[in-house]
PDB file of C-alpha atoms and ligand atoms in Angstrom:
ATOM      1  CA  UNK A   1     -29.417  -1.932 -11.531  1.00 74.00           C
ATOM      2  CA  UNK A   2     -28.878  -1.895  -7.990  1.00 84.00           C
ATOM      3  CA  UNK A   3     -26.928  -5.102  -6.377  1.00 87.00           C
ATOM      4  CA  UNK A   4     -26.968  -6.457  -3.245  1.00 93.00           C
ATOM      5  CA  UNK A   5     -23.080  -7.003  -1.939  1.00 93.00           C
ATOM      6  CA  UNK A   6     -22.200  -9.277   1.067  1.00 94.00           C
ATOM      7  CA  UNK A   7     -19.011 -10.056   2.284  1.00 94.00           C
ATOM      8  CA  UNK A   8     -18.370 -12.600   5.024  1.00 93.00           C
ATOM      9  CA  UNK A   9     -15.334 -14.693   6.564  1.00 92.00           C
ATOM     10  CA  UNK A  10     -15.742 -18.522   6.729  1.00 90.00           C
ATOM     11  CA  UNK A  11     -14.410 -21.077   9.632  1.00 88.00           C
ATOM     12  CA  UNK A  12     -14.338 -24.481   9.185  1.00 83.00           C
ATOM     13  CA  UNK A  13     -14.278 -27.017  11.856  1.00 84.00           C
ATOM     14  CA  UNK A  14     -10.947 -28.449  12.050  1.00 79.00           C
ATOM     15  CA  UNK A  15      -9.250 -26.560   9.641  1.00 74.00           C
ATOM     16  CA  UNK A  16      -7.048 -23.741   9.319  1.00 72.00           C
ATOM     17  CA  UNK A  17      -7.354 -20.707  12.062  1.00 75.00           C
ATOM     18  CA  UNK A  18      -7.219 -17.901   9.262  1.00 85.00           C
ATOM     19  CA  UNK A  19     -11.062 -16.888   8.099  1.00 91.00           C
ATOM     20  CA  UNK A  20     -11.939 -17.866   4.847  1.00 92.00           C
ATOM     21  CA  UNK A  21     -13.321 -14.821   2.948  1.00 95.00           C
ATOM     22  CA  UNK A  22     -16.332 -15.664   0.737  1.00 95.00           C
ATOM     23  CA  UNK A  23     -18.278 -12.545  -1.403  1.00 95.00           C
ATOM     24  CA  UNK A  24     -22.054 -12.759  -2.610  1.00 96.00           C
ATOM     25  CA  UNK A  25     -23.316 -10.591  -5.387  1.00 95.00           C
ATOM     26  CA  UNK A  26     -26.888 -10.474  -5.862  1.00 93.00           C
ATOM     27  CA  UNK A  27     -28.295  -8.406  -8.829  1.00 86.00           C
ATOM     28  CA  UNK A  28     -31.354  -8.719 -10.157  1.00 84.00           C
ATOM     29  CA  UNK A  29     -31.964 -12.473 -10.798  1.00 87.00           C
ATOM     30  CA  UNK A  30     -28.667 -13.651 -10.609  1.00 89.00           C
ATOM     31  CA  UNK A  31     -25.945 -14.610  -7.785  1.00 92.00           C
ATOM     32  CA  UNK A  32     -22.586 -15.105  -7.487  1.00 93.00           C
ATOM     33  CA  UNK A  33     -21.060 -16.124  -4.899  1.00 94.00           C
ATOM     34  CA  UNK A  34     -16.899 -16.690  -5.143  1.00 94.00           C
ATOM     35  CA  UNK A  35     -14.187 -17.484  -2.363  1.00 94.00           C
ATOM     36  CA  UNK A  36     -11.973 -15.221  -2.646  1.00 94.00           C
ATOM     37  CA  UNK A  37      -8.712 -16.176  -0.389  1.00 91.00           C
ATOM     38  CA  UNK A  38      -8.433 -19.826  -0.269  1.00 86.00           C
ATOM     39  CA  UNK A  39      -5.525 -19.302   1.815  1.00 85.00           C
ATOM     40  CA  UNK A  40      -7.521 -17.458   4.611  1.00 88.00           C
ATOM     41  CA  UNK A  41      -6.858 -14.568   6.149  1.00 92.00           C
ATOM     42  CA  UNK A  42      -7.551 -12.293   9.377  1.00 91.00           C
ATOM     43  CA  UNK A  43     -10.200 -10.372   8.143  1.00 90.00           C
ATOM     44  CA  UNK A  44     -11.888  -8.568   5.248  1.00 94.00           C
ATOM     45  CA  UNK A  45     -13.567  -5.244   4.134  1.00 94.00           C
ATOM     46  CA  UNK A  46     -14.702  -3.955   0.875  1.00 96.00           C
ATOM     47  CA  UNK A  47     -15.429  -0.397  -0.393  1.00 97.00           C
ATOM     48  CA  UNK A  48     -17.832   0.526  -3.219  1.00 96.00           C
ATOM     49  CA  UNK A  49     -16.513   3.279  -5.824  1.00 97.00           C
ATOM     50  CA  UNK A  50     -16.373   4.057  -9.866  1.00 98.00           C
ATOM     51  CA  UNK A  51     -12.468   3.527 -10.068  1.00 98.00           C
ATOM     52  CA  UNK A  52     -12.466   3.490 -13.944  1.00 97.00           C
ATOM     53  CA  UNK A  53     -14.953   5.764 -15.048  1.00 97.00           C
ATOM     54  CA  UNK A  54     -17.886   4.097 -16.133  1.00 96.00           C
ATOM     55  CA  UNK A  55     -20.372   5.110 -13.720  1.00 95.00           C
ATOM     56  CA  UNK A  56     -20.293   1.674 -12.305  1.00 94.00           C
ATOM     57  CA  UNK A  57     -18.807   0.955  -9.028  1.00 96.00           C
ATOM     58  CA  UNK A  58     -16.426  -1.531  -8.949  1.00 97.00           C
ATOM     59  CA  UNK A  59     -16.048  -3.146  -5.641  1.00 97.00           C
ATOM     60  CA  UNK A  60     -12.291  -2.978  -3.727  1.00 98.00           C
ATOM     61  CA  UNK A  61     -11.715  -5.797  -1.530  1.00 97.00           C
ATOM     62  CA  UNK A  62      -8.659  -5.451   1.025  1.00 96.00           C
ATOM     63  CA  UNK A  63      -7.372  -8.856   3.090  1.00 96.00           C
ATOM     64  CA  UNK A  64      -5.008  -7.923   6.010  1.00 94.00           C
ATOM     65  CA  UNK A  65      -2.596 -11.609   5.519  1.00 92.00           C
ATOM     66  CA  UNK A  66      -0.111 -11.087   8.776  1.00 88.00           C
ATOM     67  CA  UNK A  67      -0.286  -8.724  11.380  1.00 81.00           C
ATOM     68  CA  UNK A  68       3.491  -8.737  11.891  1.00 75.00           C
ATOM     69  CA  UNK A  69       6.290  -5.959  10.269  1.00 68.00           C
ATOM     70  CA  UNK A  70       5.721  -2.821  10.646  1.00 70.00           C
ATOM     71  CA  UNK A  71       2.152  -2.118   9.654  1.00 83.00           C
ATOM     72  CA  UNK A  72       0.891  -5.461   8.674  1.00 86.00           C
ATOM     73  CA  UNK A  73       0.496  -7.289   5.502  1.00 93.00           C
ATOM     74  CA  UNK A  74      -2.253  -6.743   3.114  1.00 95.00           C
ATOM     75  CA  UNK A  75      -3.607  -8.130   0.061  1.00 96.00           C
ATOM     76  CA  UNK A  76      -6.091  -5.255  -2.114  1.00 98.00           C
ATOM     77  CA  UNK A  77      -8.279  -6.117  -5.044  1.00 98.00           C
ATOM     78  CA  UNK A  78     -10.151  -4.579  -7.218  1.00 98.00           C
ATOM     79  CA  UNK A  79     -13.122  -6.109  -8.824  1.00 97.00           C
ATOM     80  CA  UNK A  80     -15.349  -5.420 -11.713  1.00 96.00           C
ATOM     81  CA  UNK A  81     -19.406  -7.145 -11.677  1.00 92.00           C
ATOM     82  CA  UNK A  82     -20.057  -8.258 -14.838  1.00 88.00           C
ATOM     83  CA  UNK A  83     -22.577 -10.903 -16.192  1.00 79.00           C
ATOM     84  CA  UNK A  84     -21.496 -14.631 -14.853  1.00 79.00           C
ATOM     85  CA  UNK A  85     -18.929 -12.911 -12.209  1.00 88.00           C
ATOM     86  CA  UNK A  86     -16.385 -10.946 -10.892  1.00 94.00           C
ATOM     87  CA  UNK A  87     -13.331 -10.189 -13.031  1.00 96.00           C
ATOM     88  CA  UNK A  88     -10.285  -8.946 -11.179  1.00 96.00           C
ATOM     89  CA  UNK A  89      -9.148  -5.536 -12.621  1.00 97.00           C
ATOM     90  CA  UNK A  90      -6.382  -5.074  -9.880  1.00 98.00           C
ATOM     91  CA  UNK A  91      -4.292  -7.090  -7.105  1.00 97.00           C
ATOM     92  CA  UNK A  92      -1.600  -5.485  -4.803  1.00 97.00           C
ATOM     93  CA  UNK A  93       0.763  -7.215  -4.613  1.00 96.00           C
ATOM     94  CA  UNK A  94      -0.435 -10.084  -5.823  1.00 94.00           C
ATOM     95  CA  UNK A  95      -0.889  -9.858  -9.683  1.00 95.00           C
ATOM     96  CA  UNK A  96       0.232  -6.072  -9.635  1.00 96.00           C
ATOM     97  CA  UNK A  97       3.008  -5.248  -8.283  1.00 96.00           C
ATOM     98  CA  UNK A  98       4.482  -1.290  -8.959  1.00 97.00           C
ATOM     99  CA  UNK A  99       6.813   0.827  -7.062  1.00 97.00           C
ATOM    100  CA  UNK A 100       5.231   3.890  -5.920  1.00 98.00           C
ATOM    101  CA  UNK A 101       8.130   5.464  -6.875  1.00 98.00           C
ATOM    102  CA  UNK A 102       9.998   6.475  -3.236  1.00 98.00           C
ATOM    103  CA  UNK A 103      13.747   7.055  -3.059  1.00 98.00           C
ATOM    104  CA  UNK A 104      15.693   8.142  -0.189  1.00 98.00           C
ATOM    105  CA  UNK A 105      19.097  10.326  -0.465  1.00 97.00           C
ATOM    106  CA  UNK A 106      21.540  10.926   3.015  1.00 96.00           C
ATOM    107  CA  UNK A 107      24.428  13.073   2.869  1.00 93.00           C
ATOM    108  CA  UNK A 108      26.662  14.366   5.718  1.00 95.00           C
ATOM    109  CA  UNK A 109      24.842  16.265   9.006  1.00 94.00           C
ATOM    110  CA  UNK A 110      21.341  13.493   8.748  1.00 92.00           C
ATOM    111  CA  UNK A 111      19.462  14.728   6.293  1.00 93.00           C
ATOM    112  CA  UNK A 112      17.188  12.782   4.694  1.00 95.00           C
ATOM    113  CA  UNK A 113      15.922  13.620   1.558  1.00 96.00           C
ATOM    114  CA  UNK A 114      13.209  11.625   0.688  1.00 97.00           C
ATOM    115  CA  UNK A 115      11.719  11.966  -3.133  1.00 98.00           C
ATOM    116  CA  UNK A 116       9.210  10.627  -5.389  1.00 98.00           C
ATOM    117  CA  UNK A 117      10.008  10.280  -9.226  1.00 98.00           C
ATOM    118  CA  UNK A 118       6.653  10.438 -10.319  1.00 98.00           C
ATOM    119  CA  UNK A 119       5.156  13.504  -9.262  1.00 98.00           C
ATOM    120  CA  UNK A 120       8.642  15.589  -7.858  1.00 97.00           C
ATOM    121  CA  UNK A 121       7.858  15.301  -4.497  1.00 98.00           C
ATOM    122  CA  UNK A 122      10.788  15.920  -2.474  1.00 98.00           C
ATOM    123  CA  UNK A 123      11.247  16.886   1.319  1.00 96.00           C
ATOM    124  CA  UNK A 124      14.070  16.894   3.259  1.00 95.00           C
ATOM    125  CA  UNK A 125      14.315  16.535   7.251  1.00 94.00           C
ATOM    126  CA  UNK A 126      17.179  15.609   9.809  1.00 93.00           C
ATOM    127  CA  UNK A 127      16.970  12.375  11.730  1.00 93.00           C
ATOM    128  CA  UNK A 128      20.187  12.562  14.335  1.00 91.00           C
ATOM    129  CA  UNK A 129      20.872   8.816  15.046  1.00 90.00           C
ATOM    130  CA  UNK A 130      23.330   7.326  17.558  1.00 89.00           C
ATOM    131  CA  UNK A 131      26.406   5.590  17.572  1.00 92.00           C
ATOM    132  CA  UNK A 132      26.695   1.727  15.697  1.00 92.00           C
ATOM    133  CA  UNK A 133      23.777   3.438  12.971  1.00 94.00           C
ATOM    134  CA  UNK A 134      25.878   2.300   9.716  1.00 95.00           C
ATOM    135  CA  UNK A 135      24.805   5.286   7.835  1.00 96.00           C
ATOM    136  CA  UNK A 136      26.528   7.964   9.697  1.00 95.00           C
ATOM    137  CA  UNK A 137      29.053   8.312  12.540  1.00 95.00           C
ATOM    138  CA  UNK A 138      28.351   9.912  15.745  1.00 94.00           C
ATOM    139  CA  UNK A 139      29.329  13.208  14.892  1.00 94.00           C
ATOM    140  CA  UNK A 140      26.538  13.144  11.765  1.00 95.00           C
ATOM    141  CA  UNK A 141      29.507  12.144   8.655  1.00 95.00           C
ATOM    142  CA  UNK A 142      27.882  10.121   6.346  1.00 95.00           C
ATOM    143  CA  UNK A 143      29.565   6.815   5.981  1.00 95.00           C
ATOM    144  CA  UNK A 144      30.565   4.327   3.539  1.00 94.00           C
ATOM    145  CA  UNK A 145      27.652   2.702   3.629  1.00 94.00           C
ATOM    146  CA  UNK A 146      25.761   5.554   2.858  1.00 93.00           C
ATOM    147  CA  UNK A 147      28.480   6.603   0.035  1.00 91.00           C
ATOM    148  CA  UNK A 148      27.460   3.399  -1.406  1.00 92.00           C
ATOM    149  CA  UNK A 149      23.561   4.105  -0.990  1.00 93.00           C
ATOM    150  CA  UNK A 150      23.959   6.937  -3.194  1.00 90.00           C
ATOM    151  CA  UNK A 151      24.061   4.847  -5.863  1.00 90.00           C
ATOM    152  CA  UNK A 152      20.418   3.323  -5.877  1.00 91.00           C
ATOM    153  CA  UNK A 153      19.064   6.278  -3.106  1.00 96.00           C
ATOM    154  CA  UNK A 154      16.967   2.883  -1.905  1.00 96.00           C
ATOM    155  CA  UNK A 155      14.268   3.433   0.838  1.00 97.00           C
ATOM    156  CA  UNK A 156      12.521  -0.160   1.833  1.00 95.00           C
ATOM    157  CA  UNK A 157       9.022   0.729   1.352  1.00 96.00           C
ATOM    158  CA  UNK A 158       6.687  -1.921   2.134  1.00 94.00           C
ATOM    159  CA  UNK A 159       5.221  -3.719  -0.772  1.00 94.00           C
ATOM    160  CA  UNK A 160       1.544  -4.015   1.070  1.00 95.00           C
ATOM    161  CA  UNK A 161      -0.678  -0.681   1.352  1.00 97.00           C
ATOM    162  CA  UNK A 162      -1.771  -0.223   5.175  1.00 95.00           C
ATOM    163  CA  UNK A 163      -4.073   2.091   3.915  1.00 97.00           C
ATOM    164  CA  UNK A 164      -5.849   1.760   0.883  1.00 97.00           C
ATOM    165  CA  UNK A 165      -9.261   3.332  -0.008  1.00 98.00           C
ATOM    166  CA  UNK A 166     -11.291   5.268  -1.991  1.00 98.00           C
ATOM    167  CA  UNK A 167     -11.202   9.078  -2.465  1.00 98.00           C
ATOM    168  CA  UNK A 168     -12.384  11.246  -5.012  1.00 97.00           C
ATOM    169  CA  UNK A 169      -9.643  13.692  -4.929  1.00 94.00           C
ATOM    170  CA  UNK A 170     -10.475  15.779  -7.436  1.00 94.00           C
ATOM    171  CA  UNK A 171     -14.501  15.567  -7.281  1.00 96.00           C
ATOM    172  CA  UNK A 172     -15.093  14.622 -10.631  1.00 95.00           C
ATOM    173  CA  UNK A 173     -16.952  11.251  -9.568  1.00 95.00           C
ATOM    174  CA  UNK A 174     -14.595   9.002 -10.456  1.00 98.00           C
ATOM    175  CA  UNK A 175     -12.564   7.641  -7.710  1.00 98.00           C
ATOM    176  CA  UNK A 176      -9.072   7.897  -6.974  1.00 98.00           C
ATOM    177  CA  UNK A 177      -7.344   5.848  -4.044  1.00 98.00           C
ATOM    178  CA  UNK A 178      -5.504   7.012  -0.706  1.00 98.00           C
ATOM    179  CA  UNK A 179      -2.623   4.487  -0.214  1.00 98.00           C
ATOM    180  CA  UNK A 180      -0.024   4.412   2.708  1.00 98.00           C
ATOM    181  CA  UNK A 181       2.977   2.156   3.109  1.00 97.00           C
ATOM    182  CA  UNK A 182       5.665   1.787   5.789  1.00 96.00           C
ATOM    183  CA  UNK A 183       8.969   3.016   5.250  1.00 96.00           C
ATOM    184  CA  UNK A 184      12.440   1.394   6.417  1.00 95.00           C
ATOM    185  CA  UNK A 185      16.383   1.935   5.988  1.00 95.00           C
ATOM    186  CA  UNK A 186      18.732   0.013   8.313  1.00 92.00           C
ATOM    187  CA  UNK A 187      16.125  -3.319   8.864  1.00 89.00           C
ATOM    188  CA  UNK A 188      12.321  -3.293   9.021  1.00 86.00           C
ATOM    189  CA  UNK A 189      12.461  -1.788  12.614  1.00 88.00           C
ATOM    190  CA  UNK A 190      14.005   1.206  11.637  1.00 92.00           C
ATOM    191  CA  UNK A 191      10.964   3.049  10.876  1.00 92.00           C
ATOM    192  CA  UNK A 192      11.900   5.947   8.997  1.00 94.00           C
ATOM    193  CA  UNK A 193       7.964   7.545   8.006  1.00 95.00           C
ATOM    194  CA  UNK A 194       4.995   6.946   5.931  1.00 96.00           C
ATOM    195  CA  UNK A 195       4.510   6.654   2.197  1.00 98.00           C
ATOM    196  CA  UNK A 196       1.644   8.209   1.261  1.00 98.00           C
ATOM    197  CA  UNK A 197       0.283   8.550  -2.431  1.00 98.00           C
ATOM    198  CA  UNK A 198      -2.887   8.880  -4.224  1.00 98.00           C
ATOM    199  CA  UNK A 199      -3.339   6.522  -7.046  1.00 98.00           C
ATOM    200  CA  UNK A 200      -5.495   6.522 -10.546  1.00 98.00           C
ATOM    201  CA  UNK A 201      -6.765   3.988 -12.796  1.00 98.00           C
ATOM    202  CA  UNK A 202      -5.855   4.141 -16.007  1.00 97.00           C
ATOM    203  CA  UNK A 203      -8.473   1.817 -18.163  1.00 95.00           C
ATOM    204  CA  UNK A 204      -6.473   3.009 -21.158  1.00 96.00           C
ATOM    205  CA  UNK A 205      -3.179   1.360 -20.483  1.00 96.00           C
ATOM    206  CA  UNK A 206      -5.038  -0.983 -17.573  1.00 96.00           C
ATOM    207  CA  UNK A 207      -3.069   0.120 -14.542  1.00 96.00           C
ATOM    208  CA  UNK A 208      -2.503   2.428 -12.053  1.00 97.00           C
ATOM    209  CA  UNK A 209      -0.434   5.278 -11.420  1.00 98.00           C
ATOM    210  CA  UNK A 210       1.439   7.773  -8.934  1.00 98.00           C
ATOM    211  CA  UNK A 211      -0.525  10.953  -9.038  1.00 98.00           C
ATOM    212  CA  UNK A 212       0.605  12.832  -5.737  1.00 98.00           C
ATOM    213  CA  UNK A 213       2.732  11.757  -3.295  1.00 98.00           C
ATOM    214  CA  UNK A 214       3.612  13.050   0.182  1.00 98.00           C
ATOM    215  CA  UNK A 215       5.782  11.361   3.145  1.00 97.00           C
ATOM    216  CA  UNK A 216       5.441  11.981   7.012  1.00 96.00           C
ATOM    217  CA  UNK A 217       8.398  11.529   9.133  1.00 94.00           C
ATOM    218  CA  UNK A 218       8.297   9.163  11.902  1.00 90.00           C
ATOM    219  CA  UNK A 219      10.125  10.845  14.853  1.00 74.00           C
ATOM    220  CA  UNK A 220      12.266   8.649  16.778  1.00 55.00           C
ATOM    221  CA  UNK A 221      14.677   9.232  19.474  1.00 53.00           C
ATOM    222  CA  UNK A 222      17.902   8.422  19.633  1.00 48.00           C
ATOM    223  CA  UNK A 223      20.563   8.538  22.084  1.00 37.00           C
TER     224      UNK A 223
HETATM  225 CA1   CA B   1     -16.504   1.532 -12.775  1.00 87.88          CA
HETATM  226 CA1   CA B   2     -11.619  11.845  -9.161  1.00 87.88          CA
END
């Protein structure tokens, strides 16, 4: 059955700033129409793609929430039509949180060796920084603080996706997603790259999962 899908942000006189997104299904006879961020937001976008196989498209709803840190904060659903409504299957961050699985290793002379423990990614690359960086001294010797981040090998990864969308990356119709996140050591303005990963939906344990992973190095200067 083909459905008519409309998605469109909501002001109300005298009250908040933030749009108020607000989806309307129409198939065949029937409508639904559902709110879907009471608490607003700055806008909205939906895709259209089979994410779990059964020839249906779901529909994948993203909210961007705050435009501040790094690349912005996002909210991403996933939705499944069925009779009488829409029934969530997914929400990042919201009601599904998961680590994509980044760590981040430093040892003396800057490199970084950044790795993912779900697929083996790894891939090492040399970020010089300057004096007063409390990983390493001027000369490149890792420090105590990075001594100590040996332990957990932690790399702040954002917990929003700044890119999150449909691909079919392996052409067999059903569709996997692209995601990106923003990467951070030292604080949230020490940008160290981008996250990316493709991600699957697995109806048979109801979540989804790291399938590739990759990582592109932000390159900036220091003194
Ligand atoms: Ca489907
Ligand atoms: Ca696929």
């Amino acid at each position: 059955m083909v459905s008519t899908v409309v998605l469109f942000e909501m002001r109300i006189y005298g009250g908040p700033l933030y749009n108020i997104p607000v989806i309307v299904v129409i198939f065949g006879d029937d409508v639904i129409c559902e709110v879907l961020l009471d608490s607003g937001c700055y806008f909205s976008a939906f895709y259209l793609a089979d994410i779990d196989g059964d020839e249906y498209s779901e529909i994948m709803i993203r909210h961007e929430t705050d435009s501040f840190g790094g690349m912005g904060q996002h909210q991403d659903f996933i939705y499944k039509l069925e009779s009488g409504g829409l029934r969530k299957l997914f929400g990042f961050p919201a009601d599904d949180y998961f680590s994509t699985g980044f760590t981040l290793a430093l040892s003396d002379d800057w490199p970084y060796t950044v790795e993912n423990q779900f697929t083996g990614f790894s891939h090492t690359f040399t970020r010089k920084t300057g004096e007063g960086y409390p990983y390493f001294d001027t000369q490149g010797k890792a420090t105590e603080d990075a001594e100590a981040h040996a332990v957990e090998k932690w790399l702040g990864v954002d917990p929003y996706f700044f890119i999150f969308m449909p691909v079919d990356a392996d052409g067999d119709g059903i569709f996997e997603i692209r995601a990106a996140q923003y990467t951070y050591l030292w604080s949230r303005a020490d940008y160290i790259g981008t996250a990316y990963t493709i991600l699957k939906w697995n109806p048979d344990d109801h979540a989804m999962h790291v399938i590739e992973a990759n990582f592109e190095t932000h390159d900036a200067e220091y003194e």
